[in-house]
Amino acid sequence: MTVSVVVPVRDGARYLGEALESVAAQTLAAGEVIVVDDGSTDDSAAIAAAHGARVVRQPPLGPSAARNRGIEATGGDLVALLDADDRWLPDKLERQTATLRERDDVDVLFGHVRQFRAPELGGGMEEPRPGVLFSTLIVRRRAFARAGLFDETWRAGELMDWLARARDAGLRDHVADDVVALRRVHATNLSRDPEARRDYARVLKRAIDRRRGA
């Protein structure tokens, strides 16, 4: 199994290097690393190139569009996603690839995550918890063929929307006990945007309406 890594970024120069260093430090090397620069005005693309990533550029269309462009550019059997402000633990790809080898019935695999606060929010690390997040996710390519890509109309909640569609398509997801990622909580997380948070309720309503109409 070969793993393609996709990292979307817009003006993420502050943290992107750490994210890519965590990919380079994996005990199981990725087959390719693709950074999709979503219209950055900072040095994000240069940082990605300096870390050996393949850089795909696009206008500022949003993180879902960036993830989709990256997925379309990959060639691996598995696709792993990493947000540009997060980090992986060194055995993330090794552990998750081993699980998918053993569990052919699992198409979409998540792990546990530890959140850590940036200094401007007081610092500190939280205890591990289940992480249905992009940075813990690894997906068999066949899952995208059946469920489609991420809906680019959402500012937030696109993973919840995609996961609901994947389940409707008969795909199976699983959250393993392994701690595989560190999620950075900082002042500019999209999840802190009130308008973006409202998308979660809209995503849930759409999923319910879709199932009622089936």
Tab-separated table of C-alpha atoms in Angstrom:
chain	number	residue	atom	x	y	z
A	1	MET	CA	0.000	0.000	0.000
A	2	THR	CA	1.319	3.425	-0.930
A	3	VAL	CA	0.214	6.536	0.950
A	4	SER	CA	-0.329	9.955	-0.595
A	5	VAL	CA	-0.352	12.903	1.807
A	6	VAL	CA	-2.389	16.034	1.081
A	7	VAL	CA	-1.882	19.285	3.014
A	8	PRO	CA	-4.099	22.290	2.161
A	9	VAL	CA	-2.749	25.684	3.180
A	10	ARG	CA	-3.591	29.355	2.900
A	11	ASP	CA	-1.219	31.822	4.545
A	12	GLY	CA	-0.008	29.086	6.876
A	13	ALA	CA	3.703	29.871	6.880
A	14	ARG	CA	3.753	30.135	10.679
A	15	TYR	CA	3.018	26.441	11.227
A	16	LEU	CA	3.400	24.657	7.874
A	17	GLY	CA	7.052	23.758	8.384
A	18	GLU	CA	6.227	21.880	11.602
A	19	ALA	CA	3.438	19.990	9.867
A	20	LEU	CA	5.701	18.905	7.010
A	21	GLU	CA	8.506	17.970	9.387
A	22	SER	CA	6.071	15.613	11.126
A	23	VAL	CA	5.377	13.981	7.746
A	24	ALA	CA	9.101	13.627	7.006
A	25	ALA	CA	9.632	12.020	10.440
A	26	GLN	CA	7.185	9.157	9.783
A	27	THR	CA	8.446	5.634	10.479
A	28	LEU	CA	6.650	4.635	7.261
A	29	ALA	CA	7.523	7.077	4.515
A	30	ALA	CA	4.765	8.572	2.411
A	31	GLY	CA	4.852	7.836	-1.295
A	32	GLU	CA	4.206	11.502	-2.089
A	33	VAL	CA	3.425	14.742	-0.286
A	34	ILE	CA	1.223	17.295	-2.036
A	35	VAL	CA	0.707	20.768	-0.605
A	36	VAL	CA	-2.146	22.692	-2.191
A	37	ASP	CA	-1.546	26.428	-1.860
A	38	ASP	CA	-5.004	27.996	-1.687
A	39	GLY	CA	-4.078	31.487	-2.836
A	40	SER	CA	-1.532	32.260	-0.107
A	41	THR	CA	0.038	35.702	0.081
A	42	ASP	CA	2.842	34.589	2.434
A	43	ASP	CA	5.754	32.150	2.043
A	44	SER	CA	3.664	28.963	2.353
A	45	ALA	CA	4.494	27.689	-1.148
A	46	ALA	CA	8.216	28.323	-0.682
A	47	ILE	CA	8.196	26.525	2.673
A	48	ALA	CA	6.409	23.545	1.119
A	49	ALA	CA	8.897	23.350	-1.730
A	50	ALA	CA	11.837	23.624	0.687
A	51	HIS	CA	10.476	20.571	2.522
A	52	GLY	CA	10.363	18.546	-0.687
A	53	ALA	CA	6.599	18.638	-1.193
A	54	ARG	CA	4.960	18.878	-4.581
A	55	VAL	CA	3.166	22.227	-4.643
A	56	VAL	CA	-0.161	22.654	-6.429
A	57	ARG	CA	-1.386	26.238	-6.645
A	58	GLN	CA	-4.959	27.459	-6.966
A	59	PRO	CA	-6.893	30.712	-6.388
A	60	PRO	CA	-8.328	31.172	-2.880
A	61	LEU	CA	-11.248	28.760	-3.191
A	62	GLY	CA	-11.268	27.374	0.342
A	63	PRO	CA	-9.892	24.332	2.177
A	64	SER	CA	-12.367	21.831	0.723
A	65	ALA	CA	-11.451	22.837	-2.806
A	66	ALA	CA	-7.769	22.592	-1.869
A	67	ARG	CA	-8.208	19.109	-0.434
A	68	ASN	CA	-10.110	18.029	-3.537
A	69	ARG	CA	-7.403	19.341	-5.874
A	70	GLY	CA	-4.819	17.501	-3.829
A	71	ILE	CA	-6.756	14.234	-3.821
A	72	GLU	CA	-7.231	14.468	-7.585
A	73	ALA	CA	-3.453	14.853	-7.967
A	74	THR	CA	-2.558	11.811	-5.857
A	75	GLY	CA	-1.668	8.343	-7.056
A	76	GLY	CA	-1.454	6.303	-3.852
A	77	ASP	CA	-3.666	3.463	-2.653
A	78	LEU	CA	-4.383	5.452	0.507
A	79	VAL	CA	-4.871	9.188	1.030
A	80	ALA	CA	-3.922	10.818	4.346
A	81	LEU	CA	-4.904	14.406	5.079
A	82	LEU	CA	-3.090	16.820	7.379
A	83	ASP	CA	-4.100	20.359	8.267
A	84	ALA	CA	-1.238	22.812	7.924
A	85	ASP	CA	-1.374	23.854	11.589
A	86	ASP	CA	-1.393	20.323	13.036
A	87	ARG	CA	1.272	17.646	13.461
A	88	TRP	CA	1.385	13.873	13.177
A	89	LEU	CA	2.989	11.533	15.669
A	90	PRO	CA	5.903	9.631	14.064
A	91	ASP	CA	4.139	6.270	13.717
A	92	LYS	CA	0.849	7.623	12.368
A	93	LEU	CA	1.136	6.227	8.854
A	94	GLU	CA	2.699	2.961	9.986
A	95	ARG	CA	-0.050	2.229	12.510
A	96	GLN	CA	-2.927	3.203	10.255
A	97	THR	CA	-1.594	1.361	7.222
A	98	ALA	CA	-1.178	-1.772	9.338
A	99	THR	CA	-4.781	-1.460	10.530
A	100	LEU	CA	-6.094	-1.150	6.987
A	101	ARG	CA	-4.073	-4.189	5.897
A	102	GLU	CA	-5.710	-6.200	8.667
A	103	ARG	CA	-9.190	-4.708	8.251
A	104	ASP	CA	-10.242	-4.855	4.617
A	105	ASP	CA	-13.785	-4.052	5.774
A	106	VAL	CA	-12.700	-0.560	6.901
A	107	ASP	CA	-12.621	2.131	4.217
A	108	VAL	CA	-12.244	5.277	6.321
A	109	LEU	CA	-9.967	5.242	9.362
A	110	PHE	CA	-9.576	7.820	12.119
A	111	GLY	CA	-7.488	7.759	15.289
A	112	HIS	CA	-7.196	9.558	18.595
A	113	VAL	CA	-5.857	13.094	18.915
A	114	ARG	CA	-4.312	15.286	21.577
A	115	GLN	CA	-5.153	18.985	21.391
A	116	PHE	CA	-2.558	21.537	22.425
A	117	ARG	CA	-3.119	25.244	22.903
A	118	ALA	CA	-0.905	27.846	21.269
A	119	PRO	CA	0.947	30.230	23.608
A	120	GLU	CA	-1.516	33.063	22.943
A	121	LEU	CA	-4.234	30.829	24.414
A	122	GLY	CA	-2.194	29.860	27.464
A	123	GLY	CA	-0.437	26.751	26.182
A	124	GLY	CA	-0.974	23.244	27.536
A	125	MET	CA	-1.761	19.776	26.219
A	126	GLU	CA	-5.053	17.930	26.638
A	127	GLU	CA	-5.621	14.226	27.204
A	128	PRO	CA	-6.148	12.016	24.117
A	129	ARG	CA	-9.651	11.681	22.751
A	130	PRO	CA	-11.296	10.217	19.653
A	131	GLY	CA	-10.548	12.471	16.713
A	132	VAL	CA	-12.935	12.520	13.758
A	133	LEU	CA	-10.723	15.134	12.159
A	134	PHE	CA	-8.892	15.622	8.886
A	135	SER	CA	-5.503	15.255	10.554
A	136	THR	CA	-6.299	11.788	11.946
A	137	LEU	CA	-7.920	10.582	8.715
A	138	ILE	CA	-6.654	8.041	6.205
A	139	VAL	CA	-8.906	6.863	3.371
A	140	ARG	CA	-8.815	4.123	0.777
A	141	ARG	CA	-8.936	5.655	-2.685
A	142	ARG	CA	-12.004	3.547	-3.504
A	143	ALA	CA	-13.939	5.482	-0.835
A	144	PHE	CA	-13.685	8.710	-2.831
A	145	ALA	CA	-14.798	6.865	-5.949
A	146	ARG	CA	-18.012	5.837	-4.154
A	147	ALA	CA	-18.729	8.825	-1.908
A	148	GLY	CA	-17.301	11.591	-4.064
A	149	LEU	CA	-15.046	14.409	-2.937
A	150	PHE	CA	-15.692	17.089	-0.326
A	151	ASP	CA	-18.518	19.570	-0.859
A	152	GLU	CA	-16.804	22.868	-1.608
A	153	THR	CA	-19.797	24.988	-0.601
A	154	TRP	CA	-19.196	24.470	3.125
A	155	ARG	CA	-16.852	26.699	5.131
A	156	ALA	CA	-16.881	24.139	7.956
A	157	GLY	CA	-18.490	20.770	8.542
A	158	GLU	CA	-17.372	19.372	5.189
A	159	LEU	CA	-15.879	16.291	6.837
A	160	MET	CA	-19.147	15.576	8.651
A	161	ASP	CA	-21.010	15.987	5.367
A	162	TRP	CA	-18.618	13.688	3.504
A	163	LEU	CA	-18.710	11.053	6.243
A	164	ALA	CA	-22.527	11.009	6.155
A	165	ARG	CA	-22.418	10.512	2.379
A	166	ALA	CA	-19.804	7.785	2.742
A	167	ARG	CA	-21.995	5.919	5.215
A	168	ASP	CA	-25.000	6.325	2.927
A	169	ALA	CA	-22.878	4.760	0.164
A	170	GLY	CA	-22.231	1.710	2.350
A	171	LEU	CA	-18.660	2.566	3.339
A	172	ARG	CA	-17.430	1.679	6.806
A	173	ASP	CA	-15.508	4.025	9.072
A	174	HIS	CA	-13.639	3.217	12.263
A	175	VAL	CA	-11.913	5.208	15.020
A	176	ALA	CA	-8.831	3.320	16.236
A	177	ASP	CA	-7.400	3.724	19.732
A	178	ASP	CA	-3.986	4.868	18.469
A	179	VAL	CA	-3.053	8.493	19.171
A	180	VAL	CA	-1.892	9.661	15.762
A	181	ALA	CA	-2.055	13.468	15.681
A	182	LEU	CA	-1.627	16.667	17.646
A	183	ARG	CA	-4.212	19.362	16.909
A	184	ARG	CA	-3.154	22.943	17.471
A	185	VAL	CA	-5.796	25.206	19.020
A	186	HIS	CA	-5.011	28.825	18.161
A	187	ALA	CA	-6.735	32.150	17.757
A	188	THR	CA	-7.417	31.765	14.021
A	189	ASN	CA	-8.850	28.225	13.911
A	190	LEU	CA	-11.765	28.209	11.476
A	191	SER	CA	-13.834	26.353	14.076
A	192	ARG	CA	-13.759	29.529	16.218
A	193	ASP	CA	-15.605	31.496	13.505
A	194	PRO	CA	-19.323	31.763	14.522
A	195	GLU	CA	-20.531	31.710	10.909
A	196	ALA	CA	-18.420	28.656	10.134
A	197	ARG	CA	-19.789	26.886	13.214
A	198	ARG	CA	-23.318	27.393	11.911
A	199	ASP	CA	-22.396	25.224	8.935
A	200	TYR	CA	-22.305	22.199	11.236
A	201	ALA	CA	-26.029	22.522	11.945
A	202	ARG	CA	-26.726	22.965	8.242
A	203	VAL	CA	-24.682	19.889	7.374
A	204	LEU	CA	-26.580	17.818	9.926
A	205	LYS	CA	-29.933	19.019	8.578
A	206	ARG	CA	-28.917	18.183	5.015
A	207	ALA	CA	-27.893	14.648	6.035
A	208	ILE	CA	-31.220	14.110	7.841
A	209	ASP	CA	-33.209	15.472	4.904
A	210	ARG	CA	-31.293	13.242	2.484
A	211	ARG	CA	-32.023	10.125	4.488
A	212	ARG	CA	-35.702	11.019	4.899
A	213	GLY	CA	-35.968	11.448	1.138
A	214	ALA	CA	-34.279	8.119	0.367
